[in-house]
mmCIF file of C-alpha atoms and ligand atoms in Angstrom:
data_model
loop_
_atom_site.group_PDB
_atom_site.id
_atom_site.type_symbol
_atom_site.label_atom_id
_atom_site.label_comp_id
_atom_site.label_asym_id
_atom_site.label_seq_id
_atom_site.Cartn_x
_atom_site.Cartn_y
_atom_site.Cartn_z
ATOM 1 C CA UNK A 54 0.000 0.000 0.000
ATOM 2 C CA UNK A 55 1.049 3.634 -0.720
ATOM 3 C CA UNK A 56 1.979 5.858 1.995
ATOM 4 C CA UNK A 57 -0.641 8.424 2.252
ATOM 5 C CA UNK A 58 -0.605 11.585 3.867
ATOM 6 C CA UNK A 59 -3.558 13.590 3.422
ATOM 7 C CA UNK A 60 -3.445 17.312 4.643
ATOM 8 C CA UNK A 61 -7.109 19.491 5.791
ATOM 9 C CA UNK A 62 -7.690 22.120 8.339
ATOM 10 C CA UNK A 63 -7.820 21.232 11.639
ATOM 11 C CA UNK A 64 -11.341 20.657 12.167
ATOM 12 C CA UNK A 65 -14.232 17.979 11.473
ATOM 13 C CA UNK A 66 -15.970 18.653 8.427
ATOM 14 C CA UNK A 67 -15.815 20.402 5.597
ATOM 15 C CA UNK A 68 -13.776 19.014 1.888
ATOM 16 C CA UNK A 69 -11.445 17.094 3.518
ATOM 17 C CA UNK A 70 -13.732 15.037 6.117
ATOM 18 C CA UNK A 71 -14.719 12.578 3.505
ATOM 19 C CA UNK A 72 -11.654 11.325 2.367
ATOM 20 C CA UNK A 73 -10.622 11.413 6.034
ATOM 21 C CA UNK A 74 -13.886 9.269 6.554
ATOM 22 C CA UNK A 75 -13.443 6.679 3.673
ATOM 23 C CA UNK A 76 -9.543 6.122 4.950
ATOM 24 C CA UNK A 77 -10.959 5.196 8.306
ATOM 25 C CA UNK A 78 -13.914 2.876 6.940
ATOM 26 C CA UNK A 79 -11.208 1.329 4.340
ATOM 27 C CA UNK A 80 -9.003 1.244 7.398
ATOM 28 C CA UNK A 81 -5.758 2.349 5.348
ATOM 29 C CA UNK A 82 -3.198 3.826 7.650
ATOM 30 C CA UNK A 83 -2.850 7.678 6.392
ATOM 31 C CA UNK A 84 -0.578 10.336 7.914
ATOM 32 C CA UNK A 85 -3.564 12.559 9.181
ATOM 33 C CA UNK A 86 -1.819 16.677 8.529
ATOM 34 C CA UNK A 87 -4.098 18.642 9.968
ATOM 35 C CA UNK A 88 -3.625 22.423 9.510
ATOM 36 C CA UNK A 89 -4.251 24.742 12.176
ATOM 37 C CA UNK A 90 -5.672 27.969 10.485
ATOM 38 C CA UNK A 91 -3.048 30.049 11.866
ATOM 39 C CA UNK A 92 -0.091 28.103 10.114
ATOM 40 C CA UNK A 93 -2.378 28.669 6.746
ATOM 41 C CA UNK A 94 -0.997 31.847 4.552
ATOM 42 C CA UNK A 95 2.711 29.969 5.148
ATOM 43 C CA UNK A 96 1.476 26.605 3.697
ATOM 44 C CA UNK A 97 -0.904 27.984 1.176
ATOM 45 C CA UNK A 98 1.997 28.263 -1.223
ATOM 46 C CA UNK A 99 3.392 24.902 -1.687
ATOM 47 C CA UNK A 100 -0.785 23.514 -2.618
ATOM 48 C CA UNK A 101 -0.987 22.861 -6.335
ATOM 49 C CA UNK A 102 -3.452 25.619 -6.104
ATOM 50 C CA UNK A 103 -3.476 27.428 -2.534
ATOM 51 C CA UNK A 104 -6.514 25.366 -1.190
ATOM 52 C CA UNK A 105 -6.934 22.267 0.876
ATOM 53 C CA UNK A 106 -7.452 19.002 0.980
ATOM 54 C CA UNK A 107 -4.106 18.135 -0.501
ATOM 55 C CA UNK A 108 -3.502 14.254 -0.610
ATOM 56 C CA UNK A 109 0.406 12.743 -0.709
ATOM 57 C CA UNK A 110 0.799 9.752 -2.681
ATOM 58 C CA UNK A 111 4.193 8.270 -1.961
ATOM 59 C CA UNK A 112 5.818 11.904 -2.198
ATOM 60 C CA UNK A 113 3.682 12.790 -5.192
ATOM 61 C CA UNK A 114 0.814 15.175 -4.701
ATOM 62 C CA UNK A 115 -2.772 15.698 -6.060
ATOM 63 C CA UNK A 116 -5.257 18.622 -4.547
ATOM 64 C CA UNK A 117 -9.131 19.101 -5.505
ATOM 65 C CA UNK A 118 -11.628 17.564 -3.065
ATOM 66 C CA UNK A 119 -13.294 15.285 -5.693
ATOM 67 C CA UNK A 120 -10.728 13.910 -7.164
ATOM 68 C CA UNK A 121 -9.121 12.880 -3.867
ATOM 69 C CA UNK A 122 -12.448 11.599 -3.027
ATOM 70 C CA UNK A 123 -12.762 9.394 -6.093
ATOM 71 C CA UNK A 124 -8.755 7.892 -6.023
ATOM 72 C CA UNK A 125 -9.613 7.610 -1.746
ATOM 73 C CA UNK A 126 -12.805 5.929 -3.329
ATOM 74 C CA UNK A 127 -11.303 2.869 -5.585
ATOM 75 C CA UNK A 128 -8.914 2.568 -2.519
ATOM 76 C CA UNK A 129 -11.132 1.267 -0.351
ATOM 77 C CA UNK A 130 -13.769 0.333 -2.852
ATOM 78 C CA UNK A 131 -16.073 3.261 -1.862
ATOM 79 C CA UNK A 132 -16.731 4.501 -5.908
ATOM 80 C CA UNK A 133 -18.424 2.573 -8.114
ATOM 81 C CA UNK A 134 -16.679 0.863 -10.951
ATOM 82 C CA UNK A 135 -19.568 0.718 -12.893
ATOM 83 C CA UNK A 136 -19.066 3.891 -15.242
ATOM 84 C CA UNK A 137 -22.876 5.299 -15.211
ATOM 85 C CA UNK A 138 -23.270 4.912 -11.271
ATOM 86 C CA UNK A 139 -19.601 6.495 -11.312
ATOM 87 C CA UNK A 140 -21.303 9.670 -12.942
ATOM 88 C CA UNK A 141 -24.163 9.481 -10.323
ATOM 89 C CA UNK A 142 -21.656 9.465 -7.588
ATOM 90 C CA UNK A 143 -19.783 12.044 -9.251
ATOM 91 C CA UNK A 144 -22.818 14.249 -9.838
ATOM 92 C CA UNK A 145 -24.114 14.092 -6.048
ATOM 93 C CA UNK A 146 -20.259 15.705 -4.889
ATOM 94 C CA UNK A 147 -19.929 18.203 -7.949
ATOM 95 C CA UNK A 148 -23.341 19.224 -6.594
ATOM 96 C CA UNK A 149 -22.062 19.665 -2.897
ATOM 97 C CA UNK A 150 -19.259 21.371 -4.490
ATOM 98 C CA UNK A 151 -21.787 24.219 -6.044
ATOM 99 C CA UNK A 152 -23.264 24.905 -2.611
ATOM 100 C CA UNK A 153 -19.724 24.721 -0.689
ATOM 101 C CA UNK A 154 -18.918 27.347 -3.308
ATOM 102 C CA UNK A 155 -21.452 29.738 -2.797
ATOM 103 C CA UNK A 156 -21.009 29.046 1.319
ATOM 104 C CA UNK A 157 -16.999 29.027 1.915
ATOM 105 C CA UNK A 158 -16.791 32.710 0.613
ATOM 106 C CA UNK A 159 -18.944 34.162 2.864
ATOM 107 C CA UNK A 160 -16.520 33.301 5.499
ATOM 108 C CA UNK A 161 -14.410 35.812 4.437
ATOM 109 C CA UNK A 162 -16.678 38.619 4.681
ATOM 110 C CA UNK A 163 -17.317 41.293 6.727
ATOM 111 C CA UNK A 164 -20.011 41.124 9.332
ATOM 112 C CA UNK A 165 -22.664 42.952 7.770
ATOM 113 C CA UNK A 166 -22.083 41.488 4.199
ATOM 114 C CA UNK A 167 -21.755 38.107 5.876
ATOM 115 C CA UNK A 168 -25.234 38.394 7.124
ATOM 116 C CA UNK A 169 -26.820 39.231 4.160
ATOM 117 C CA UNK A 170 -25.420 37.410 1.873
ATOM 118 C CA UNK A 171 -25.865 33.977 3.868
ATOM 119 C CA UNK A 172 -29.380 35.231 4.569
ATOM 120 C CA UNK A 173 -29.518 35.260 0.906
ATOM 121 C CA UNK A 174 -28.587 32.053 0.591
ATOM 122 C CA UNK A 175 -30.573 30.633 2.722
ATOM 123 C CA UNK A 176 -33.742 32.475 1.283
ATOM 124 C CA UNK A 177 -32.444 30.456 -2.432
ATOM 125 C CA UNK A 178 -29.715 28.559 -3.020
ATOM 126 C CA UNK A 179 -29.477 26.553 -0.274
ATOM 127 C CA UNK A 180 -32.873 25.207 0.085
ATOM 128 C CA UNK A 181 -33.174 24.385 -3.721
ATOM 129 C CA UNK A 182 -29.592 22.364 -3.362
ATOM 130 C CA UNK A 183 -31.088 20.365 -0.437
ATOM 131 C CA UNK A 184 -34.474 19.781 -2.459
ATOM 132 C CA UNK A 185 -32.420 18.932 -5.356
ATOM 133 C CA UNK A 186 -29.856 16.162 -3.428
ATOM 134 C CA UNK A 187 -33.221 14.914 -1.983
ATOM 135 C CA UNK A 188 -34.786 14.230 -5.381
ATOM 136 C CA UNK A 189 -31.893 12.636 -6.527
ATOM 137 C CA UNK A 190 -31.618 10.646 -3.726
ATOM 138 C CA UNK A 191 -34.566 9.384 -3.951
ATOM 139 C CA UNK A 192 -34.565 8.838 -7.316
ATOM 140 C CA UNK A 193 -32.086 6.340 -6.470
ATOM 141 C CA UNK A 194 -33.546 4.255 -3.820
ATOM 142 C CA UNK A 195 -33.813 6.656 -1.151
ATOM 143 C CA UNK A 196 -30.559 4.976 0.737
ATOM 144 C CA UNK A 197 -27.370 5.737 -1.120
ATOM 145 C CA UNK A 198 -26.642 8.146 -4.015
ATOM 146 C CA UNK A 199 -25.171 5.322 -6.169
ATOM 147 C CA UNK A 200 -24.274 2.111 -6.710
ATOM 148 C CA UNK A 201 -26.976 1.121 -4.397
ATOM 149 C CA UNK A 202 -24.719 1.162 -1.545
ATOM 150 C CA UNK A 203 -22.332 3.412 0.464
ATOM 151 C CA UNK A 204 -20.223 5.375 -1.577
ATOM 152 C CA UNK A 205 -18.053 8.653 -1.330
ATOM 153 C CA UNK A 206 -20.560 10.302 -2.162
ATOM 154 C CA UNK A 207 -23.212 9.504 0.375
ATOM 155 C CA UNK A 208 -19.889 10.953 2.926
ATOM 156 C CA UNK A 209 -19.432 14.403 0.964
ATOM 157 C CA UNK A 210 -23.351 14.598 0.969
ATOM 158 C CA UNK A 211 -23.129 13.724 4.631
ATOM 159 C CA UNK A 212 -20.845 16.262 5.711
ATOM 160 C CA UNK A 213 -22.889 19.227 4.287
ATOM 161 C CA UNK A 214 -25.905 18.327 5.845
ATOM 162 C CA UNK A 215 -23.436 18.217 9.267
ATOM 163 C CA UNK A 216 -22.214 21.372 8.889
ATOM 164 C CA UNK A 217 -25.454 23.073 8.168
ATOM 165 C CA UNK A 218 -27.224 21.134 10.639
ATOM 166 C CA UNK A 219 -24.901 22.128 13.244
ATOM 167 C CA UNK A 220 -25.368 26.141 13.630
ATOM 168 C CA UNK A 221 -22.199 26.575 12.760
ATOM 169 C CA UNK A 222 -22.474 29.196 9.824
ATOM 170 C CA UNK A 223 -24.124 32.308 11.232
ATOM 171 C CA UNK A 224 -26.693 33.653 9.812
ATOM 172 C CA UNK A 225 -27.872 30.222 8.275
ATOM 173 C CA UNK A 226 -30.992 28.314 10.211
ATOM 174 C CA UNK A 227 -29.902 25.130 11.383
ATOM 175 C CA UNK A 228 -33.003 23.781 10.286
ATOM 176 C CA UNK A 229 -33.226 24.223 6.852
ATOM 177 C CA UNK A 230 -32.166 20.541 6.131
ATOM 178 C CA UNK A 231 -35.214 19.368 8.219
ATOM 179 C CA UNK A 232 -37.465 21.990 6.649
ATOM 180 C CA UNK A 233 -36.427 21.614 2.646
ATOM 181 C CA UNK A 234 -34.708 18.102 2.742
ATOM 182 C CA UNK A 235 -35.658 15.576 5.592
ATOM 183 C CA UNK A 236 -34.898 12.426 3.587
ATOM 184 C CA UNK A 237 -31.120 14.451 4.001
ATOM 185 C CA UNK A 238 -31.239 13.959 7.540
ATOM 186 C CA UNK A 239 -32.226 10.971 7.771
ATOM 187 C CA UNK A 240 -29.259 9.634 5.093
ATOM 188 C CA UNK A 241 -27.052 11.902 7.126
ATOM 189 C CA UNK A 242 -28.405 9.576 10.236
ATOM 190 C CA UNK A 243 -27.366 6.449 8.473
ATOM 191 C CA UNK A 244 -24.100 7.714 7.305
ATOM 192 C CA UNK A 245 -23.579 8.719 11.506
ATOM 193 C CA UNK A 246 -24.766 5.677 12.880
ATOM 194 C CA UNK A 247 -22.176 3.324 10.061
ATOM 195 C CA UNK A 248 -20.033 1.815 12.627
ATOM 196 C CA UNK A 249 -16.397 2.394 10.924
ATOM 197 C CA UNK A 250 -17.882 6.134 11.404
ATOM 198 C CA UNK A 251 -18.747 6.197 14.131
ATOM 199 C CA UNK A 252 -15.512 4.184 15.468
ATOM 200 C CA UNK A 253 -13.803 7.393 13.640
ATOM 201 C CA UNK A 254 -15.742 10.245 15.411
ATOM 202 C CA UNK A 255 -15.129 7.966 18.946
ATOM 203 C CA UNK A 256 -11.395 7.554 18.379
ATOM 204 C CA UNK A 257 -11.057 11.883 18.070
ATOM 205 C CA UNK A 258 -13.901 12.547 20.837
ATOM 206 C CA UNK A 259 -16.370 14.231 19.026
ATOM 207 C CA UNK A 260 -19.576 13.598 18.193
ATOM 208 C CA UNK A 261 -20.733 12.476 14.866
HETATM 209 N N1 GSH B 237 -12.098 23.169 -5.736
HETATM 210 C C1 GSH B 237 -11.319 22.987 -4.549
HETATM 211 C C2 GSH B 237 -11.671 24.103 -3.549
HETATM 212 C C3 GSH B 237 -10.766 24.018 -2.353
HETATM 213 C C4 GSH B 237 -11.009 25.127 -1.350
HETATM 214 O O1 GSH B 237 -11.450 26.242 -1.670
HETATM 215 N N2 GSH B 237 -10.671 24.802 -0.094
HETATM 216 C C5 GSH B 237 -10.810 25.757 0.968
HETATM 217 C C6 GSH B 237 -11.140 25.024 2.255
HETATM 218 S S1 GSH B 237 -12.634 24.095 2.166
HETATM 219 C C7 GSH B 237 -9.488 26.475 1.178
HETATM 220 O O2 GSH B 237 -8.430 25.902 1.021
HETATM 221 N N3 GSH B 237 -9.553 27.753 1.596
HETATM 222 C C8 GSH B 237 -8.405 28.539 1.930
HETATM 223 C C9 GSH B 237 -7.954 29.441 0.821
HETATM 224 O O3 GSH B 237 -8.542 29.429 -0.276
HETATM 225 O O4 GSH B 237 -6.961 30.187 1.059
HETATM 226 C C10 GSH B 237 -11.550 21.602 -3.955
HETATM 227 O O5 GSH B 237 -12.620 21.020 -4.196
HETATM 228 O O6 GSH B 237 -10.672 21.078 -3.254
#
């Protein structure tokens, strides 16, 4: 096996979780580089394009949250070889990846411009994301996004609804999943209560 080293901020969530997640449930040893923010603007510069995750393969590096989530995938046999429920697991994270767009700027604004535009998105985009993932979640069974089982994208899904269930983005009701998207929270549930995750969350003292 390769040795892996996957770098992320220093917290539990956000684009680097999943790959952190399908390590753990593959249970492939990874060197777990974990940024605090404050060391940021003097690492930024050696990322292939001054963002995180970052994943080391062997010394060699790849960046971009998806496709570290799809090579993390066929690792551990979380992405579906078959190539259309591939594109349905590769649809379900490009869509988180629209939403995390619109959501990770705002973190960089001012207060007052912070508030409105996160009220903003939570008066549009937002909701129609969540009603969106829903449909196509059910669309496919109502359990996984593809492949009829767990994949990396049921974990990137996941870790939205986490982070916008949790109250942690001002500004943004913590309800909206259960409002616009309950079949979300309930997947989200599932995904919590999978017992290599919930192994992972135990081992760093958090809760799911
Ligand atoms: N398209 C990239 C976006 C990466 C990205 O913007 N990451 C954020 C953290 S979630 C980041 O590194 N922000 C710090 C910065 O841009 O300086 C991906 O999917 O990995």
């Amino acid at each position: 096996m390769a040795n892996l080293k996957l770098t992320y901020f220093d917290f539990h969530g956000g684009r680097g979780e999943p790959a952190r997640l399908a390590l753990s449930i593959g249970a492939v040893p990874f060197e777990d580089d974990r940024v605090p923010f404050a060391d940021w603007e003097r690492r930024k510069e050696d990322t292939p394009f001054g963002s995180l995750p970052v994943l080391e393969v062997d010394g060699q590096t790849i960046s971009q949250s998806n496709a570290i989530n799809r090579y993390i995938g066929k690792l551990v046999d979380l992405y579906p070889s078959d190539p259309w429920q591939a594109a349905l697991c590769d649809e379900a994270m490009e869509a988180v990846e629209d939403v995390l767009s619109e959501i990770v700027p705002t973190m960089f604004l001012p207060e007052e411009e912070k508030k409105a535009r996160r009220k903003a998105l939570a008066e549009g985009p937002i909701p129609f994301y969540l009603i969106r993932l829903q449909q196509r979640l059910e669309a496919h069974g109502g359990r996984y996004f593809a492949a009829g089982r767990l994949t990396v994208a049921d974990l990137k899904v996941a870790m939205l609804i986490r982070q916008l269930t949790s109250g942690v983005l001002d500004h943004v009701p913590p309800d909206l999943p259960d409002r616009f998207a309950p079949k979300l929270v309930e997947h989200y549930e599932q995904i919590k209560n999978n017992p290599a995750v919930k192994a992972y969350y135990s081992k760093h003292g958090v809760d799911a």
